[in-house]
Tab-separated table of C-alpha atoms in Angstrom:
chain	number	residue	atom	x	y	z
U	1	ASN	CA	111.979	125.484	86.542
U	2	ALA	CA	113.678	122.319	85.213
U	3	GLY	CA	112.132	119.904	87.656
U	4	VAL	CA	114.154	116.907	88.225
U	5	THR	CA	117.275	116.526	85.942
U	6	GLN	CA	119.617	113.412	85.558
U	7	THR	CA	122.990	113.065	83.913
U	8	PRO	CA	124.117	111.333	81.925
U	9	LYS	CA	121.107	110.036	79.769
U	10	PHE	CA	122.963	107.086	78.397
U	11	GLN	CA	126.085	105.262	79.647
U	12	VAL	CA	127.970	102.035	78.740
U	13	LEU	CA	130.389	100.680	81.265
U	14	LYS	CA	132.621	97.553	81.329
U	15	THR	CA	132.304	95.093	84.111
U	16	GLY	CA	134.238	96.552	87.171
U	17	GLN	CA	134.146	100.152	86.205
U	18	SER	CA	132.952	102.692	88.515
U	19	MET	CA	130.487	105.622	87.838
U	20	THR	CA	128.278	108.236	89.463
U	21	LEU	CA	124.705	109.092	88.343
U	22	GLN	CA	123.972	112.605	88.991
U	23	CYS	CA	120.392	113.872	90.015
U	24	ALA	CA	119.378	117.453	90.852
U	25	GLN	CA	116.043	119.012	91.495
U	26	ASP	CA	115.132	122.824	91.707
U	27	MET	CA	111.741	122.473	93.406
U	28	ASN	CA	113.224	122.775	96.937
U	29	HIS	CA	111.912	119.317	97.745
U	30	ASN	CA	113.146	117.577	100.827
U	31	SER	CA	113.043	113.870	99.842
U	32	MET	CA	114.832	112.252	96.995
U	33	TYR	CA	114.791	108.767	95.577
U	34	TRP	CA	116.716	106.370	93.227
U	35	TYR	CA	114.808	103.662	91.382
U	36	ARG	CA	115.742	101.162	88.852
U	37	GLN	CA	113.584	99.778	86.137
U	38	ASP	CA	114.302	96.400	84.491
U	39	PRO	CA	112.441	94.938	81.468
U	40	GLY	CA	109.051	93.655	82.289
U	41	MET	CA	109.252	95.136	85.719
U	42	GLY	CA	108.003	98.317	87.571
U	43	LEU	CA	110.319	100.569	89.255
U	44	ARG	CA	112.140	99.352	92.418
U	45	LEU	CA	113.593	101.609	95.077
U	46	ILE	CA	117.315	101.428	95.576
U	47	TYR	CA	118.018	104.281	98.158
U	48	TYR	CA	116.263	107.356	99.406
U	49	SER	CA	117.002	110.365	101.237
U	50	ALA	CA	114.202	111.633	103.410
U	51	SER	CA	115.857	114.975	104.095
U	52	GLU	CA	119.246	116.673	103.609
U	53	GLY	CA	121.904	114.672	105.415
U	54	THR	CA	120.045	111.436	105.725
U	55	THR	CA	120.001	108.380	103.411
U	56	ASP	CA	118.408	104.891	103.844
U	57	LYS	CA	118.217	101.659	101.863
U	58	GLY	CA	115.479	100.702	99.745
U	59	GLU	CA	114.412	97.395	98.302
U	60	VAL	CA	117.484	96.723	96.168
U	61	PRO	CA	120.498	98.578	97.633
U	62	ASN	CA	123.248	96.023	97.041
U	63	GLY	CA	126.120	97.169	94.817
U	64	TYR	CA	125.203	100.939	95.147
U	65	ASN	CA	126.123	103.844	97.288
U	66	VAL	CA	124.389	107.275	97.560
U	67	SER	CA	125.365	110.831	98.649
U	68	ARG	CA	122.910	113.632	99.506
U	69	LEU	CA	125.339	116.394	98.632
U	70	ASN	CA	122.905	119.140	99.482
U	71	LYS	CA	119.231	119.761	99.367
U	72	ARG	CA	119.216	119.891	95.566
U	73	GLU	CA	121.499	117.033	94.688
U	74	PHE	CA	121.365	113.168	95.272
U	75	SER	CA	123.930	111.002	93.568
U	76	LEU	CA	123.965	107.291	93.031
U	77	ARG	CA	127.400	105.472	92.752
U	78	LEU	CA	128.303	102.114	91.246
U	79	GLU	CA	131.557	101.127	92.735
U	80	SER	CA	132.251	98.067	90.684
U	81	ALA	CA	129.629	97.645	87.872
U	82	ALA	CA	128.190	94.279	87.111
U	83	PRO	CA	126.057	93.164	83.987
U	84	SER	CA	123.188	92.656	86.632
U	85	GLN	CA	123.124	96.434	87.008
U	86	THR	CA	122.163	97.045	83.335
U	87	SER	CA	118.887	99.058	83.844
U	88	VAL	CA	117.201	102.323	83.576
U	89	TYR	CA	117.687	104.422	86.574
U	90	PHE	CA	115.204	107.084	87.620
U	91	CYS	CA	115.712	109.793	90.282
U	92	ALA	CA	112.635	111.314	91.978
U	93	SER	CA	111.837	114.040	94.538
U	94	ARG	CA	109.036	114.784	96.863
U	95	THR	CA	108.167	117.937	98.813
U	96	GLY	CA	108.130	116.035	102.152
U	97	GLY	CA	105.562	115.797	104.909
U	98	ARG	CA	102.513	113.616	105.341
U	99	ALA	CA	100.363	115.444	102.958
U	100	SER	CA	102.847	115.584	100.192
U	101	TYR	CA	102.953	112.178	98.643
U	102	GLU	CA	103.360	112.882	94.992
U	103	GLN	CA	106.790	112.065	93.528
U	104	TYR	CA	108.320	113.853	90.565
U	105	PHE	CA	110.584	111.903	88.244
U	106	GLY	CA	113.587	112.659	86.229
U	107	PRO	CA	113.880	111.587	82.444
U	108	GLY	CA	116.055	108.459	83.514
U	109	THR	CA	119.601	107.190	82.670
U	110	ARG	CA	119.919	104.089	80.640
U	111	LEU	CA	122.980	102.127	81.726
U	112	THR	CA	124.553	99.159	80.126
U	113	VAL	CA	127.164	97.138	81.721
U	114	THR	CA	129.061	94.715	79.359
O	1	ALA	CA	105.344	93.976	102.573
O	2	GLN	CA	103.071	95.356	99.853
O	3	THR	CA	102.570	93.806	96.415
O	4	VAL	CA	100.940	95.286	93.274
O	5	THR	CA	99.723	93.086	90.417
O	6	GLN	CA	98.716	94.109	86.987
O	7	SER	CA	97.404	90.983	85.149
O	8	GLN	CA	97.320	92.460	81.679
O	9	PRO	CA	100.760	92.685	80.222
O	10	GLU	CA	99.445	94.234	77.018
O	11	MET	CA	96.151	95.770	75.811
O	12	SER	CA	94.989	97.620	72.772
O	13	VAL	CA	91.956	99.920	72.099
O	14	GLN	CA	90.600	101.735	68.994
O	15	GLU	CA	90.952	105.361	69.097
O	16	ALA	CA	87.920	107.266	70.690
O	17	GLU	CA	86.907	103.886	72.561
O	18	THR	CA	87.043	103.296	76.249
O	19	VAL	CA	89.529	100.928	77.892
O	20	THR	CA	89.911	99.685	81.483
O	21	LEU	CA	93.343	98.631	83.055
O	22	SER	CA	93.321	96.285	86.012
O	23	CYS	CA	95.271	96.546	89.241
O	24	THR	CA	95.124	94.654	92.503
O	25	TYR	CA	97.113	95.011	95.581
O	26	ASP	CA	97.953	93.270	98.740
O	27	THR	CA	98.416	95.097	102.082
O	28	SER	CA	97.638	94.925	105.620
O	29	GLU	CA	97.705	98.656	105.913
O	30	SER	CA	94.428	100.646	106.309
O	31	ASN	CA	95.649	103.973	105.263
O	32	TYR	CA	97.439	104.343	101.893
O	33	TYR	CA	97.601	105.989	98.522
O	34	LEU	CA	97.222	104.480	95.108
O	35	PHE	CA	98.525	105.970	91.775
O	36	TRP	CA	98.501	105.316	88.120
O	37	TYR	CA	101.621	106.560	86.216
O	38	LYS	CA	101.965	106.688	82.394
O	39	GLN	CA	105.361	105.893	80.747
O	40	PRO	CA	105.446	106.957	77.040
O	41	PRO	CA	108.227	105.928	74.827
O	42	SER	CA	110.246	108.880	76.162
O	43	ARG	CA	110.540	107.015	79.241
O	44	GLN	CA	109.314	110.012	81.411
O	45	MET	CA	107.155	108.894	84.275
O	46	ILE	CA	104.059	110.924	84.342
O	47	LEU	CA	101.433	110.884	87.204
O	48	VAL	CA	97.981	110.263	85.685
O	49	ILE	CA	95.742	110.094	88.795
O	50	ARG	CA	95.832	109.288	92.454
O	51	GLN	CA	93.419	107.951	95.058
O	52	GLU	CA	93.604	108.261	98.940
O	53	ALA	CA	92.267	105.123	100.491
O	54	TYR	CA	90.225	107.006	103.070
O	55	LYS	CA	88.138	108.523	100.342
O	56	GLN	CA	85.288	106.669	99.137
O	57	GLN	CA	84.647	108.858	95.974
O	58	ASN	CA	86.481	107.553	92.976
O	59	ALA	CA	89.059	109.954	91.607
O	60	THR	CA	88.591	111.557	88.139
O	61	GLU	CA	91.000	113.546	85.961
O	62	ASN	CA	89.376	114.669	82.742
O	63	ARG	CA	89.283	111.400	80.534
O	64	PHE	CA	90.828	109.257	83.267
O	65	SER	CA	88.987	107.781	86.114
O	66	VAL	CA	89.438	104.951	88.653
O	67	ASN	CA	87.259	102.358	90.239
O	68	PHE	CA	88.509	101.914	93.623
O	69	GLN	CA	87.282	98.884	95.514
O	70	LYS	CA	88.897	98.917	98.931
O	71	ALA	CA	87.482	95.684	100.215
O	72	ALA	CA	88.503	93.786	97.133
O	73	LYS	CA	91.793	95.585	96.959
O	74	SER	CA	91.265	96.551	93.359
O	75	PHE	CA	92.092	99.901	91.670
O	76	SER	CA	91.267	99.896	87.959
O	77	LEU	CA	91.978	102.716	85.563
O	78	LYS	CA	89.321	103.693	82.839
O	79	ILE	CA	90.511	105.732	79.922
O	80	SER	CA	87.621	107.306	77.972
O	81	ASP	CA	87.778	108.578	74.415
O	82	SER	CA	91.205	107.036	73.921
O	83	GLN	CA	93.858	109.131	72.027
O	84	LEU	CA	96.802	108.230	70.038
O	85	GLY	CA	98.976	109.972	72.782
O	86	ASP	CA	97.625	107.575	75.412
O	87	THR	CA	99.898	104.902	73.840
O	88	ALA	CA	102.373	104.052	76.741
O	89	MET	CA	103.110	101.723	79.600
O	90	TYR	CA	100.745	102.159	82.446
O	91	PHE	CA	102.011	101.503	86.105
O	92	CYS	CA	99.911	101.023	89.040
O	93	ALA	CA	101.637	102.016	92.314
O	94	PHE	CA	101.068	101.757	96.052
O	95	MET	CA	102.197	103.982	98.888
O	96	LYS	CA	101.437	103.332	102.546
O	97	HIS	CA	100.681	106.220	104.782
O	98	VAL	CA	103.594	107.075	107.097
O	99	THR	CA	102.871	108.689	110.549
O	100	GLY	CA	106.478	109.857	110.969
O	101	ALA	CA	109.756	109.996	109.157
O	102	GLY	CA	109.788	107.284	106.525
O	103	SER	CA	110.481	106.362	102.972
O	104	TYR	CA	107.001	107.214	101.373
O	105	GLN	CA	108.322	104.696	98.783
O	106	LEU	CA	106.328	103.747	95.861
O	107	THR	CA	105.678	99.994	95.175
O	108	PHE	CA	104.910	99.526	91.422
O	109	GLY	CA	103.292	96.680	89.505
O	110	LYS	CA	104.955	95.350	86.321
O	111	GLY	CA	102.912	97.554	84.007
O	112	THR	CA	100.403	97.161	81.144
O	113	LYS	CA	101.487	98.212	77.736
O	114	LEU	CA	98.537	100.085	76.057
O	115	SER	CA	98.396	100.670	72.370
O	116	VAL	CA	95.793	102.977	70.869
O	117	ILE	CA	95.097	101.989	67.279
O	118	PRO	CA	94.081	104.575	64.758
């Protein structure tokens, strides 16, 4: 049981390049999330998927797109990377339902855009 | 919108001593959940403790306990018998109770960097 996994762990992009961050969970969770963490800040929600087949914007969605490929996988895509997107990205998952509020986090991806 | 404020950017404590980290929040919700997450240098986010707002009793998990003051909108974390492994960033987080489909998103404070000194 690996929990939440993210690939890659580190990535350097040039401005304008595109890339996809991958996230997978093996806990059969319904809901998945993408957060970003900037220096001196807490995590902020980019996008979430309450259940397979649905996605919604969070607090800071601009410049990103997501795909809930199946119940296990939730990817985050940067179409044209900008230096402002330099950050650490965390994926998280949650069982679903009103009583299941704990989120389980992946190890993070450190992204640098030059 | 909810806001979470951690007023102590950095703190330090001697090993085996007790330390309290502060957190205040602002919300108009009556039902919600509060959390403390630990982020060690490995970057992994680890849930330390959680509190349901409808519960008057303060949550406790081994050496970690909270002082939840709902009227004051305060949620502090007390770490007893501090250990070197407690050195980490600590984030306070808020989640509002959702009655139907919804994000259940977490709103985080900016964190407190705790150093445990041998």
